[in-house]
Amino acid sequence: MYVDYEGHRTRGSYERDTKRIDITSGPLAGQSFKTPTGAARAVVTHYKPGVNPNRNGWSFWVLDDGSGALLQTIRHST
């Protein structure tokens, strides 16, 4: 999965069982977050610290499968 924010692409991996996000590229690479929302807030805070970082992580992250679908489309899939 990835997100393009403020002209920067940040990639991450999503663990379906735990809902955990591991950032795999950019300045936040190596950081792990308990939720997609926590990871989204970290990206916003990093690139635009003066902005309120509240984001819904499920609608922030995009699947990296070419579909352009949001992470929320696989939220409840098994």
CSV table of C-alpha atoms in Angstrom, one decimal:
chain,number,residue,atom,x,y,z
A,1,MET,CA,0.0,0.0,0.0
A,2,TYR,CA,1.0,3.6,-0.4
A,3,VAL,CA,0.0,7.2,0.0
A,4,ASP,CA,0.9,10.3,-1.9
A,5,TYR,CA,0.9,13.2,0.5
A,6,GLU,CA,2.4,16.7,-0.1
A,7,GLY,CA,4.3,15.4,-3.2
A,8,HIS,CA,5.9,12.5,-1.4
A,9,ARG,CA,5.0,8.8,-1.8
A,10,THR,CA,5.2,6.7,1.3
A,11,ARG,CA,4.9,2.9,1.1
A,12,GLY,CA,4.0,0.5,3.7
A,13,SER,CA,2.8,-3.0,4.3
A,14,TYR,CA,-0.5,-4.0,6.0
A,15,GLU,CA,-0.8,-7.0,8.2
A,16,ARG,CA,-4.5,-8.2,7.9
A,17,ASP,CA,-4.5,-10.2,11.1
A,18,THR,CA,-3.2,-7.5,13.4
A,19,LYS,CA,-4.2,-4.4,11.3
A,20,ARG,CA,-0.6,-3.2,11.8
A,21,ILE,CA,1.2,-0.9,9.3
A,22,ASP,CA,4.9,-1.1,8.7
A,23,ILE,CA,6.3,1.9,6.8
A,24,THR,CA,8.8,0.6,4.2
A,25,SER,CA,9.9,3.8,2.4
A,26,GLY,CA,10.7,7.4,3.0
A,27,PRO,CA,11.8,9.2,6.2
A,28,LEU,CA,9.4,7.0,8.3
A,29,ALA,CA,10.8,3.7,7.0
A,30,GLY,CA,11.2,1.1,9.7
A,31,GLN,CA,8.4,2.5,11.9
A,32,SER,CA,5.5,0.3,12.8
A,33,PHE,CA,2.0,1.4,13.8
A,34,LYS,CA,-0.8,-0.4,15.5
A,35,THR,CA,-3.4,1.0,13.2
A,36,PRO,CA,-3.7,2.5,9.7
A,37,THR,CA,-4.9,5.7,11.3
A,38,GLY,CA,-1.8,6.0,13.5
A,39,ALA,CA,0.4,5.5,10.4
A,40,ALA,CA,-1.6,8.1,8.5
A,41,ARG,CA,-1.2,10.6,11.3
A,42,ALA,CA,2.5,10.1,11.4
A,43,VAL,CA,2.8,10.8,7.6
A,44,VAL,CA,0.7,14.0,7.9
A,45,THR,CA,2.7,15.2,11.0
A,46,HIS,CA,6.0,14.5,9.2
A,47,TYR,CA,5.3,16.3,6.0
A,48,LYS,CA,3.0,19.1,7.3
A,49,PRO,CA,3.5,19.5,11.1
A,50,GLY,CA,1.3,22.6,11.4
A,51,VAL,CA,-1.8,20.8,10.1
A,52,ASN,CA,-4.2,18.8,12.3
A,53,PRO,CA,-3.0,15.2,11.7
A,54,ASN,CA,-6.4,13.6,12.3
A,55,ARG,CA,-7.1,11.3,9.4
A,56,ASN,CA,-9.0,8.1,8.8
A,57,GLY,CA,-6.2,5.7,7.9
A,58,TRP,CA,-8.6,3.3,6.1
A,59,SER,CA,-9.5,6.0,3.6
A,60,PHE,CA,-5.9,7.5,3.5
A,61,TRP,CA,-3.9,4.5,2.3
A,62,VAL,CA,-4.2,3.1,-1.3
A,63,LEU,CA,-3.7,-0.5,-2.2
A,64,ASP,CA,-0.6,-1.0,-4.3
A,65,ASP,CA,-2.2,-3.4,-6.7
A,66,GLY,CA,-2.9,-1.0,-9.6
A,67,SER,CA,-6.6,-0.8,-8.7
A,68,GLY,CA,-6.4,2.6,-6.9
A,69,ALA,CA,-8.7,1.2,-4.2
A,70,LEU,CA,-8.5,2.4,-0.7
A,71,LEU,CA,-7.3,0.2,2.2
A,72,GLN,CA,-10.9,0.2,3.5
A,73,THR,CA,-12.0,-2.1,0.7
A,74,ILE,CA,-10.1,-5.0,2.3
A,75,ARG,CA,-10.8,-4.0,5.9
A,76,HIS,CA,-13.2,-6.8,6.6
A,77,SER,CA,-12.0,-9.4,4.1
A,78,THR,CA,-10.4,-12.6,5.3
